Coordinates of C-alpha atoms and ligand atoms in Angstrom, one line a residue:
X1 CA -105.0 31.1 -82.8
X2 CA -101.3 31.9 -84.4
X3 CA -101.1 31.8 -87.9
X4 CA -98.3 28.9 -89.0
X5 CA -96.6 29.9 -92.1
X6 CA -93.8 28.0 -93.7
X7 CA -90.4 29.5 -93.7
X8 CA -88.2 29.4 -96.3
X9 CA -85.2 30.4 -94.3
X10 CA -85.5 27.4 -91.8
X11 CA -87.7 25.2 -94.1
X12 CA -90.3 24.6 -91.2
X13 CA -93.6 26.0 -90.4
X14 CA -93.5 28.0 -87.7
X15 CA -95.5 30.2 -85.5
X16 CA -95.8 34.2 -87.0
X17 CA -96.2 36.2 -84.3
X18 CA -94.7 40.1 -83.9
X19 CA -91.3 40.1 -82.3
X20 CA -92.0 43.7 -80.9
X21 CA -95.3 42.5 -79.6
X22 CA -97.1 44.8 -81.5
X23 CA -97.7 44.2 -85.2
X24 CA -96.1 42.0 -87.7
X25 CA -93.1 44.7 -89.8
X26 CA -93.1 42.6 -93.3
X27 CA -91.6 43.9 -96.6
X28 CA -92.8 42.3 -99.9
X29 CA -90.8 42.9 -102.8
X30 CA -93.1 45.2 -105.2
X31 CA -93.1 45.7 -109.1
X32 CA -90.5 46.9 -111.8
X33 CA -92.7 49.6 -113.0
X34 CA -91.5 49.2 -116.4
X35 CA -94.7 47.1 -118.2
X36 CA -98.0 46.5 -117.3
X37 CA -98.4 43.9 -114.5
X38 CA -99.0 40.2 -115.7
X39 CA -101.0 37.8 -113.6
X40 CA -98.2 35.9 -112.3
X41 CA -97.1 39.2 -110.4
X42 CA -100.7 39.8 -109.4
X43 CA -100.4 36.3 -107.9
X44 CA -98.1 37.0 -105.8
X45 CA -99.4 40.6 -104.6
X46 CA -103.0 38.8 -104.0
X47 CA -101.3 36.2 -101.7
X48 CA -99.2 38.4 -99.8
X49 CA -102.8 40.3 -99.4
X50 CA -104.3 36.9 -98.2
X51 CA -101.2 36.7 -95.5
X52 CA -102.3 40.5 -94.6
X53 CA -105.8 40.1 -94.0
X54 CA -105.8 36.3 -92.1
X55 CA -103.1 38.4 -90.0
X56 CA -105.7 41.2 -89.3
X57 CA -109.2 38.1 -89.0
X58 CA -106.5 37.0 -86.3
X59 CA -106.4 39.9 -84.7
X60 CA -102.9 41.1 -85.7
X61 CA -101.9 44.4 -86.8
X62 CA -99.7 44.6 -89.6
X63 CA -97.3 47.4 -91.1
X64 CA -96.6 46.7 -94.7
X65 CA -94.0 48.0 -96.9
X66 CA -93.9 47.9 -100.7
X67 CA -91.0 49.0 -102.6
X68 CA -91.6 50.6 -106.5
X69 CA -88.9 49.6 -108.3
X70 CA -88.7 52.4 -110.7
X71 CA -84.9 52.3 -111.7
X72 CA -83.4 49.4 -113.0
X73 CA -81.5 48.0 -117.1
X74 CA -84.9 47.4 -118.6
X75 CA -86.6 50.8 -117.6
X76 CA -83.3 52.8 -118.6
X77 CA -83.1 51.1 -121.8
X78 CA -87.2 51.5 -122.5
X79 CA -87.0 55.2 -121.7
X80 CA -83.8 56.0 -123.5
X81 CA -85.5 54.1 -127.0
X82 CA -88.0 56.5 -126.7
X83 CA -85.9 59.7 -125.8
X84 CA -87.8 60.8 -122.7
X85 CA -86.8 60.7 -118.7
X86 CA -87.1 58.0 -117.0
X87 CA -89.5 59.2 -114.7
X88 CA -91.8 60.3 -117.7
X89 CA -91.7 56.3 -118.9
X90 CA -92.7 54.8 -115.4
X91 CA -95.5 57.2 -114.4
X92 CA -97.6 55.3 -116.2
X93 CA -97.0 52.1 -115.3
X94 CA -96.7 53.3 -111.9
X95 CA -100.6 54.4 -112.2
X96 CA -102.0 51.3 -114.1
X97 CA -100.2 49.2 -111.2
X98 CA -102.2 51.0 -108.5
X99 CA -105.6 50.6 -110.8
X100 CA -104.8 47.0 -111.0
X101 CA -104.1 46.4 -107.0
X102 CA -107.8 48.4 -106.8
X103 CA -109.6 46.2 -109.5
X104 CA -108.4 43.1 -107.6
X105 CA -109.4 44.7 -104.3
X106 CA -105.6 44.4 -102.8
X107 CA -104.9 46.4 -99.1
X108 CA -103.1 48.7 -100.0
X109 CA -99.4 48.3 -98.0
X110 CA -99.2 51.0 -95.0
X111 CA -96.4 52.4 -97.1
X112 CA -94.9 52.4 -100.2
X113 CA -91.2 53.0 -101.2
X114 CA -89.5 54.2 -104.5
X115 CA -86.3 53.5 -105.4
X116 CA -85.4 56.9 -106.8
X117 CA -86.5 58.8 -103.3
X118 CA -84.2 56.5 -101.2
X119 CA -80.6 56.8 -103.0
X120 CA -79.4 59.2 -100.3
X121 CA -79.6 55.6 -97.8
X122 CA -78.4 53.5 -100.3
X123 CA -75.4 55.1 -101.0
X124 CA -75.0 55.1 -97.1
X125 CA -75.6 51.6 -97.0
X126 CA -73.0 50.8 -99.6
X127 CA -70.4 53.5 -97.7
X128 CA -70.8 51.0 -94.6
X129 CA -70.5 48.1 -96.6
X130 CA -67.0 49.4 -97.9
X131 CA -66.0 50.4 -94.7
X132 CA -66.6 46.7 -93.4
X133 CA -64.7 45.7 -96.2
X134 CA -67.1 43.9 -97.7
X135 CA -67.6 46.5 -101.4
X136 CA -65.2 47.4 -103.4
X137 CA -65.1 49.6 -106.7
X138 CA -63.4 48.7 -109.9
X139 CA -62.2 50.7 -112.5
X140 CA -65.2 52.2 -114.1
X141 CA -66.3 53.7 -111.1
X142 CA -69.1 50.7 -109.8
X143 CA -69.4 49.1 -106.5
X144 CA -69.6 44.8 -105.7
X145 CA -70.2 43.9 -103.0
X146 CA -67.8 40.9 -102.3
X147 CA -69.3 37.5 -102.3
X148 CA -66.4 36.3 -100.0
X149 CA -67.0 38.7 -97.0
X150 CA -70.5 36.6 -96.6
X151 CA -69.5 33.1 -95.4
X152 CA -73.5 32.6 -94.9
X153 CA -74.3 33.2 -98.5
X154 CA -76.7 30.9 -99.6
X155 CA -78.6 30.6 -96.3
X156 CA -82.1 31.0 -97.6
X157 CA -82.3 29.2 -101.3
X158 CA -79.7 26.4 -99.8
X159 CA -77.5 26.5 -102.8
X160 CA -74.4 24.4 -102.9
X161 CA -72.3 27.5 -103.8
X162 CA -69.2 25.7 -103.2
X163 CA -68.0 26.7 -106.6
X164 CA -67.8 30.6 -106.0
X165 CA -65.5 31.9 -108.3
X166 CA -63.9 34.6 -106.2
X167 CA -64.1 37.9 -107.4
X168 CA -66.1 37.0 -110.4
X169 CA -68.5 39.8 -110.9
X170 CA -72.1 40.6 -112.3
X171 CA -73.7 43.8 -113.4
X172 CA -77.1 43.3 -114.7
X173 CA -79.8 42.8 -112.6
X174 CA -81.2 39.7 -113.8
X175 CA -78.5 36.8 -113.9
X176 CA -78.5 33.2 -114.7
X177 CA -80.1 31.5 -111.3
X178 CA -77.4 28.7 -110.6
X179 CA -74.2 31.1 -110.6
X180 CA -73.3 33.1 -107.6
X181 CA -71.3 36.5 -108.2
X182 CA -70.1 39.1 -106.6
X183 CA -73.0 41.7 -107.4
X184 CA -73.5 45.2 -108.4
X185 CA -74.2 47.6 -105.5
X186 CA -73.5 50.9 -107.4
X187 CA -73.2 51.1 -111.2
X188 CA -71.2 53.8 -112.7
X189 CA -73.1 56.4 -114.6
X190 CA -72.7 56.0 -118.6
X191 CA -73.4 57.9 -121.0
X192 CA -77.1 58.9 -121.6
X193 CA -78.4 57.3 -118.8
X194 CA -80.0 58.1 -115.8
X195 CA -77.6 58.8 -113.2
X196 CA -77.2 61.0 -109.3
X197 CA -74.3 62.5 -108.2
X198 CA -73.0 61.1 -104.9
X199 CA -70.1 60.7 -102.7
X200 CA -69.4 57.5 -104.2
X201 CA -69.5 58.7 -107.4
X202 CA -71.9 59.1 -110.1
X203 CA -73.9 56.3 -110.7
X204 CA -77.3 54.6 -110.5
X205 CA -78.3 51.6 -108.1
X206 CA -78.2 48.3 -108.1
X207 CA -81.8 46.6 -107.9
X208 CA -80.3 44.7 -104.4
X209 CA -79.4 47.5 -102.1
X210 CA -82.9 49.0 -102.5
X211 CA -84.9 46.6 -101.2
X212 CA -82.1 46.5 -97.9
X213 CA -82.1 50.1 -97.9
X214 CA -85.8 50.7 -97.6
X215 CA -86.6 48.2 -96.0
X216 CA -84.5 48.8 -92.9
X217 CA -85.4 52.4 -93.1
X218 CA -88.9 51.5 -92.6
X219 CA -89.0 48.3 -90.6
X220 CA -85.5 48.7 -88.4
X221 CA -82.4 47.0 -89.0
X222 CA -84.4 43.4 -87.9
X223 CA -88.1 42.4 -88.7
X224 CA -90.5 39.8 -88.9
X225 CA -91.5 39.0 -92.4
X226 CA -90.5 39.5 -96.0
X227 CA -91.8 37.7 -99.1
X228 CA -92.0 37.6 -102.5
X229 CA -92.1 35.4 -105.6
X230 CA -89.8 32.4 -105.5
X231 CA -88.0 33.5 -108.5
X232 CA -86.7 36.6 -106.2
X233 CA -85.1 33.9 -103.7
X234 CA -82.1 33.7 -105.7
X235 CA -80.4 35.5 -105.9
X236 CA -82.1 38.5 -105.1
X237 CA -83.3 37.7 -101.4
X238 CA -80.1 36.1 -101.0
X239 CA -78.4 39.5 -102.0
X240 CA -80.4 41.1 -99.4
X241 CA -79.3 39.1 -96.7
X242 CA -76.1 39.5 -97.4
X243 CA -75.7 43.5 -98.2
X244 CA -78.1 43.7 -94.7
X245 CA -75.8 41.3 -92.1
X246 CA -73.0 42.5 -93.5
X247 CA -73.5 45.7 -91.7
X248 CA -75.5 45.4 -89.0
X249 CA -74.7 41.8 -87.5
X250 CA -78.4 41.4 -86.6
X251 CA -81.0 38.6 -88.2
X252 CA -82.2 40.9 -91.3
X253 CA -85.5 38.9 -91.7
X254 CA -86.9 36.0 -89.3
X255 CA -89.5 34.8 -92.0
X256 CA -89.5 34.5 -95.6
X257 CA -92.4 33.7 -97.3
X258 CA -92.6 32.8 -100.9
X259 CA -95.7 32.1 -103.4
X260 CA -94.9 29.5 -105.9
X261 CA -95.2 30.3 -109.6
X262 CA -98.3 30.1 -112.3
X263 CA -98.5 27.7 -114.9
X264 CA -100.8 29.1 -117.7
X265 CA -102.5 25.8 -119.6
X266 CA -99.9 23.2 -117.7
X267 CA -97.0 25.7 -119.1
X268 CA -94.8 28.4 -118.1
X269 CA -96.1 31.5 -119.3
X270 CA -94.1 33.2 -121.6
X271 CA -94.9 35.6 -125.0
X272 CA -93.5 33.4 -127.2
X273 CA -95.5 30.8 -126.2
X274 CA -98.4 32.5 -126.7
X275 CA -99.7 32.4 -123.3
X276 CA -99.0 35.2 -121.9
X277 CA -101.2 37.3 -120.1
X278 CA -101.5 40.7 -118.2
X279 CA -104.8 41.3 -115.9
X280 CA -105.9 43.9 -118.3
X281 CA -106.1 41.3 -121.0
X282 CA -108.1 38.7 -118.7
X283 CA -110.6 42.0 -118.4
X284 CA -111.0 42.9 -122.1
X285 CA -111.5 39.1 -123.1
X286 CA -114.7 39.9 -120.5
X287 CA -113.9 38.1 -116.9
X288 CA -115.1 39.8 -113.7
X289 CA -111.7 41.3 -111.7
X290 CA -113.3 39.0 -108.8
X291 CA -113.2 35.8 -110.8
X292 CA -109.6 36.9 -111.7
X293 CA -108.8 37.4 -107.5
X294 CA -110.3 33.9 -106.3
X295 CA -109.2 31.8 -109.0
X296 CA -105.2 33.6 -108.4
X297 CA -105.4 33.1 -104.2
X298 CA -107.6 29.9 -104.5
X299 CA -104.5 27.6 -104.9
X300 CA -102.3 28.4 -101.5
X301 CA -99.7 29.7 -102.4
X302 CA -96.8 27.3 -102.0
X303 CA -98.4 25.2 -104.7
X304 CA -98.1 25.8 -107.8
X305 CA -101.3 27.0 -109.7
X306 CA -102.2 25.7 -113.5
X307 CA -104.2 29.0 -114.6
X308 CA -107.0 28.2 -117.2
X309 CA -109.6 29.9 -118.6
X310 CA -112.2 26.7 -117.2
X311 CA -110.4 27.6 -113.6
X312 CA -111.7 31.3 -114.3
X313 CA -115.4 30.7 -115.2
X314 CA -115.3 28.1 -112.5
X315 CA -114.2 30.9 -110.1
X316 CA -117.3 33.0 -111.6
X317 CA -119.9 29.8 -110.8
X318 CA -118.7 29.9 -107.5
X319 CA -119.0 33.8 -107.2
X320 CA -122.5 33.7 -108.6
X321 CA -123.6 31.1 -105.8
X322 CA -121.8 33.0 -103.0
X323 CA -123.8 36.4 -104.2
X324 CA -126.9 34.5 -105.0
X325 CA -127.0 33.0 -101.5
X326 CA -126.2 36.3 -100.1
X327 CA -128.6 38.1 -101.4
X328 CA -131.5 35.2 -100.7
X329 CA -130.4 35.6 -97.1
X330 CA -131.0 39.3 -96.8
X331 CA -134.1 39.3 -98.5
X332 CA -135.3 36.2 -97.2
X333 CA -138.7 36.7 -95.0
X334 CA -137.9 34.6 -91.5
X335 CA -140.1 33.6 -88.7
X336 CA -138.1 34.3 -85.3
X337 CA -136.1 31.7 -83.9
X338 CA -133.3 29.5 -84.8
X339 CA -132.3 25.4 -86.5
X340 CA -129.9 24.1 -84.0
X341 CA -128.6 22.3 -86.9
X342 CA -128.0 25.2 -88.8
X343 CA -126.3 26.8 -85.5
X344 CA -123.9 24.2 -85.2
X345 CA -123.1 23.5 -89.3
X346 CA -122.3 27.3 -88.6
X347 CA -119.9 27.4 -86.1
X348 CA -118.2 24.1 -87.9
X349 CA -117.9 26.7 -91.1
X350 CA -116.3 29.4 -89.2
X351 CA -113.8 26.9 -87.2
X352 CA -112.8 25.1 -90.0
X353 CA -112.3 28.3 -92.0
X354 CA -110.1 30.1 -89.6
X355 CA -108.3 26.9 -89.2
X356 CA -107.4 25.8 -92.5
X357 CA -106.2 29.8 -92.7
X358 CA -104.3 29.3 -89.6
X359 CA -102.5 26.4 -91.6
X360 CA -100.1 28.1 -93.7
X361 CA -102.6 30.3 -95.2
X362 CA -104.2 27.0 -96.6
X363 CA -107.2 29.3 -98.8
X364 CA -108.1 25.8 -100.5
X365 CA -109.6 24.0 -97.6
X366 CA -110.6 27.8 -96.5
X367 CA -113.0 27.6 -99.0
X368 CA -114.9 24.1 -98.5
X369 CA -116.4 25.0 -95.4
X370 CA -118.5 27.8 -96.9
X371 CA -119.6 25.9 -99.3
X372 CA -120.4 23.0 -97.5
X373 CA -122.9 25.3 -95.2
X374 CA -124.4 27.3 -98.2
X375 CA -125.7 24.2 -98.9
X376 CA -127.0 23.4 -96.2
X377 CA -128.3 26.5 -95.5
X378 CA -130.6 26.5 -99.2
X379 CA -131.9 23.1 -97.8
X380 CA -132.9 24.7 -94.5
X381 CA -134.5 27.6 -95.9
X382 CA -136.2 25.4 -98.9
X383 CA -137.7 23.2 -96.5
X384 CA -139.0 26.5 -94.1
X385 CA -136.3 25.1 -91.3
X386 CA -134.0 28.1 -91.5
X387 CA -134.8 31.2 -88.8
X388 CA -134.2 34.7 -88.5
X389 CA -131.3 33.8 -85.5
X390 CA -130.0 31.3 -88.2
X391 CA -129.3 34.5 -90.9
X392 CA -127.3 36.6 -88.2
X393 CA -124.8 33.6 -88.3
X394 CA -125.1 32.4 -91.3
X395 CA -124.1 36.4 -92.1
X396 CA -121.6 36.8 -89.7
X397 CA -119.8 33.4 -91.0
X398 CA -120.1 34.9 -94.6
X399 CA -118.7 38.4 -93.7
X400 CA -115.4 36.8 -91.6
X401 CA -115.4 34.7 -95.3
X402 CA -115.1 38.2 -97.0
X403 CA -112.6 39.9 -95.0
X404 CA -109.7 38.0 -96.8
X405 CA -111.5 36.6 -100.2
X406 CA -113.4 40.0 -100.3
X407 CA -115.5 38.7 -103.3
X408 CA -119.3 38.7 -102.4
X409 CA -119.8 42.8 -102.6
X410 CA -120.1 43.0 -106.1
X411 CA -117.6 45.9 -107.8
X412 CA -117.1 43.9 -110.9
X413 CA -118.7 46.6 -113.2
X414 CA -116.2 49.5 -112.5
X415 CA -113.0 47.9 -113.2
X416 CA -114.1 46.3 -116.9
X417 CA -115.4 49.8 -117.7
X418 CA -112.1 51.2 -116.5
X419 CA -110.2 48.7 -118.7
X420 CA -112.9 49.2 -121.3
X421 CA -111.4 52.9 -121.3
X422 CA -107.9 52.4 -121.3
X423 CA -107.8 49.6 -124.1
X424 CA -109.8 52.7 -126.4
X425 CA -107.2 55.0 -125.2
X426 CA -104.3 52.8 -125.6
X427 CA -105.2 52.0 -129.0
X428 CA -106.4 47.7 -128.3
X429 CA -109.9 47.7 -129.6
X430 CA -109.0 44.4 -131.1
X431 CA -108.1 43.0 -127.9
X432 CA -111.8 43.3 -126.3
X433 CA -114.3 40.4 -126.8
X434 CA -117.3 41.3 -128.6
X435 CA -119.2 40.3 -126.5
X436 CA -118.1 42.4 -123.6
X437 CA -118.3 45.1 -126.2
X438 CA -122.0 44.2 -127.3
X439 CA -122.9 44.2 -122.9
X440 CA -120.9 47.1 -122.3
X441 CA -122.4 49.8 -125.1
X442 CA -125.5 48.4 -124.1
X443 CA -126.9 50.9 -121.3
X444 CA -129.4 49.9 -118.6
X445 CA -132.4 51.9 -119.8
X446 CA -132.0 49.9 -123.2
X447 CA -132.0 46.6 -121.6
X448 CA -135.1 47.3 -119.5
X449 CA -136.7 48.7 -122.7
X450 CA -135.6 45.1 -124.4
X451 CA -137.1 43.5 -121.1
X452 CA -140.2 45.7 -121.5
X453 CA -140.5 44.5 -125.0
X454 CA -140.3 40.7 -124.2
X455 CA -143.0 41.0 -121.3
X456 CA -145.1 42.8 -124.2
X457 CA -144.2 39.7 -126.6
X458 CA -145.0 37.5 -124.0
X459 CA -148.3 38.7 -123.1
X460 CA -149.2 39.0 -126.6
X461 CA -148.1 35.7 -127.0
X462 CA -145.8 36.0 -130.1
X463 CA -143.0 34.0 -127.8
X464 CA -140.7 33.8 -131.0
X465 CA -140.2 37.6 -130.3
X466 CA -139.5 36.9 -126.5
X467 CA -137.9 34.1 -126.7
X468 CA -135.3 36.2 -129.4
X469 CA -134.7 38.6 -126.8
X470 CA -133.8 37.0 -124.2
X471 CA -131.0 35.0 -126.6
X472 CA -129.9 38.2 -127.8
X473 CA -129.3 39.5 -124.4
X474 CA -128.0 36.4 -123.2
X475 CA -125.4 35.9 -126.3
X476 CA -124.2 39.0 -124.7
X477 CA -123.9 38.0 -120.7
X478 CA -126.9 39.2 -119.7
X479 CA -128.8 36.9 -117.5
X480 CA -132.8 37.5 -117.2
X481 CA -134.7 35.9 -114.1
X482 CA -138.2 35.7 -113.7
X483 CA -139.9 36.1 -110.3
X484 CA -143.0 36.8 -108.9
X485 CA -142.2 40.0 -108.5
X486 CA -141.0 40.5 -112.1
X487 CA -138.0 40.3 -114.2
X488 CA -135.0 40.8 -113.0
X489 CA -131.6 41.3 -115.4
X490 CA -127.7 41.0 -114.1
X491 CA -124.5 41.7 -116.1
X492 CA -122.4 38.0 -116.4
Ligands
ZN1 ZN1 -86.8 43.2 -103.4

């Protein structure tokens, strides 16, 4: 089965398949490594990681590249505020990005690509792009590329730029999204900043040409996918298009895929509105990085997602069930033998999963199907109608389930303690809850010692004592269950 994914460029879903036979080449436009990441980025990486892993459930190899974007106005001006390279200023960024992909269990790309190793092909790429007439440099030294020498411009976003006004220019990276411009390729070096030595002069990049530069190094001059926030359409995408056709007459991209913005609380996020958000902050307020990943991919991406904090604890509830299932089915004790019914709800799951995938990555209705035969797998095994044939496929359904929403191993606890450590080092021991403070300096041996105290209590019947323990630990996150085989405690 093909996976259909809409296209921006022709506005149709279409069939992705690799146009060298092989795998699919796709580029996806990475971070500015200048802040932490916020959780509309992380949207966006964790869809583009859905679209890589239905490739792979389909059976299609994919080779990924990822630019860093660790050169651009904002980073310059951050660095030069606080006197140090600019290198020095993204390191860490650079680093607290990678922890972040890790904590919400993204693939890693097969390759990553920073702008500061790749000027040599930039300033290539702009060399050809004069020579086709198409950049010019004004007085200060910088290169445009001219709007003008692109009759397609607009293609992708399918702006009415019928109002061009030729040769007006742009510099900054960031412009208003309704005005076309010619665009800087090369900005001339000024004073105090950042700057290489070239053949076209001294100067710094434009954010445009890197993306084009690398990825054509990487993928070839023509590949099959690239995608990125929609906000990146225009005019950045656009740019790329342009800067990459212009010189080598070839389709630059077939596909473009792009993931639809977050609302936070039916709004746009923003600081000033006080809804704002990076992943570390979700982790110190004390949700689970895998509630944070299936609440971000479990809106497909071309719709827009309204993040709230009910959306998050319902993303934990459904977590909780998935692992709680899991774990009944491996420790469940089966007679031989297999439910028909159970055999065929099965393969219903696992068809209408990979279907509603198949559908333009369509994780929503991905999910239903799961659920539905969790159910019904619960009722099987209450009622003693569920067999030991039944748990291979009820297993295998859940594992194919995992291989995109990776959620049902738990590796919650790392992550929090990780954040738990930078927030200390970083000086935002205000920003963690108290009650993931209260859980987290808590260590295992002292909550089986509380547990050992409430099963004293208990069999000494002085329940006011038990029954303050287990609110204690339960104001704190910690769940206890009681079994016949004893009590049992679990982290929130
Ligand atoms: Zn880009």
């Amino acid at each position: 089965m093909p996976l259909r994914l809409f296209n921006t460029l022709t506005g149709q879903s279409e069939d992705l398949v690799p146009m060298d036979g092989k795998a699919i080449r796709m580029y996806a436009c990475g971070p500015t490594v200048y802040d932490y990441g916020h959780i509309g980025n992380f949207r966006t990486f964790l869809q583009i990681d859905v679209l890589r892993r239905t490739l792979q459930l389909l059976g299609v190899p994919v080779h990924h590249v990822m630019n860093i974007t660790d050169v651009d106005d904002k980073i310059i001006r951050n660095a030069a505020a606080q006197g140090i390279p600019i290198g020095e200023y993204t390191a860490p960024f650079e680093r607290a990005f990678f922890e972040d992909l890790d904590t919400l269990k993204i693939q890693r790309p097969e390759q990553f690509a920073r702008a500061t190793e790749h000027i040599a092909h930039m300033v290539e790429l702009i060399q050809e792009l004069a020579n086709a007439g198409a950049a010019y440099q004004t007085e200060d030294g910088s290169w445009y590329f001219r709007l003008a020498a692109f009759p397609e411009y607009g293609k992708l976003s399918k702006k009415d730029l019928s109002g061009i006004e030729d040769g007006a220019r742009v510099d900054v990276d960031e412009y208003e999204k309704d005005s076309a411009r010619d665009f800087a390729l090369w900005k001339a070096a000024k004073p105090g900043e950042t700057s290489w030595d070239t053949p076209i002069g001294r100067g710094r990049p434009g954010w445009h040409i890197e993306c084009s530069a690398m990825a054509m190094e990487y993928l070839g001059e023509s590949f099959d996918l690239h995608g990125g926030g929609e906000d990146l359409m225009f005019p950045h995408h656009e740019n790329e298009i342009a800067q990459s056709e212009t010189v080598t007459h070839k389709q630059f991209v077939r596909h473009w895929m792009h993931v639809r913005f977050l609302l936070v609380d039916g709004r746009k996020m923003s600081k000033s509105e006080g809804n704002f958000f990076t992943l570390r902050d979700l982790l110190l307020k004390g949700y689970k990085a895998s509630a944070i990943r299936l609440a971000l991919i479990s809106v497909p991406y071309r719709h827009q997602l309204n993040f709230t904090f009910d959306g998050l604890t319902e993303a934990t509830n459904a977590i909780d069930r998935l692992r709680t299932f899991h774990q009944r089915l491996i420790q469940a004790n089966l007679a031989p033998g297999s439910n028909p019914a159970i055999q065929a709800a099965s393969e219903i799951a696992q068809a209408g999963y990979l279907a509603a995938l198949s559908d333009d990555l369509n994780t929503a209705s991905a999910r239903a199907p799961i659920f539905d035969l969790i159910r019904a797998a619960n009722t099987a095994i209450d009622q003693g109608q569920f067999f030991a044939n039944d748990r291979e496929v009820v297993l295998s359904v859940l594992s194919s389930f995992d291989r995109v929403f990776d959620v049902i191993e738990d590796g919650d606890a790392e992550p929090t303690r990780r954040a738990l450590g930078w927030a200390k080092q970083a000086g935002r021991e205000t920003d963690i809850a108290p009650e993931l403070l209260a859980r987290e300096s808590l260590t295992d041996e002292a909550i089986d010692a509380l547990i050992a105290e409430r099963t004293q209590a208990k069999r000494q019947r002085n329940f006011a004592r038990a029954d303050e323990i287990r609110k204690h630990l339960a104001d704190i996150g910690i769940v206890i269950e009681d079994s016949k085989d004893g009590v049992r405690w679990k982290r929130k």
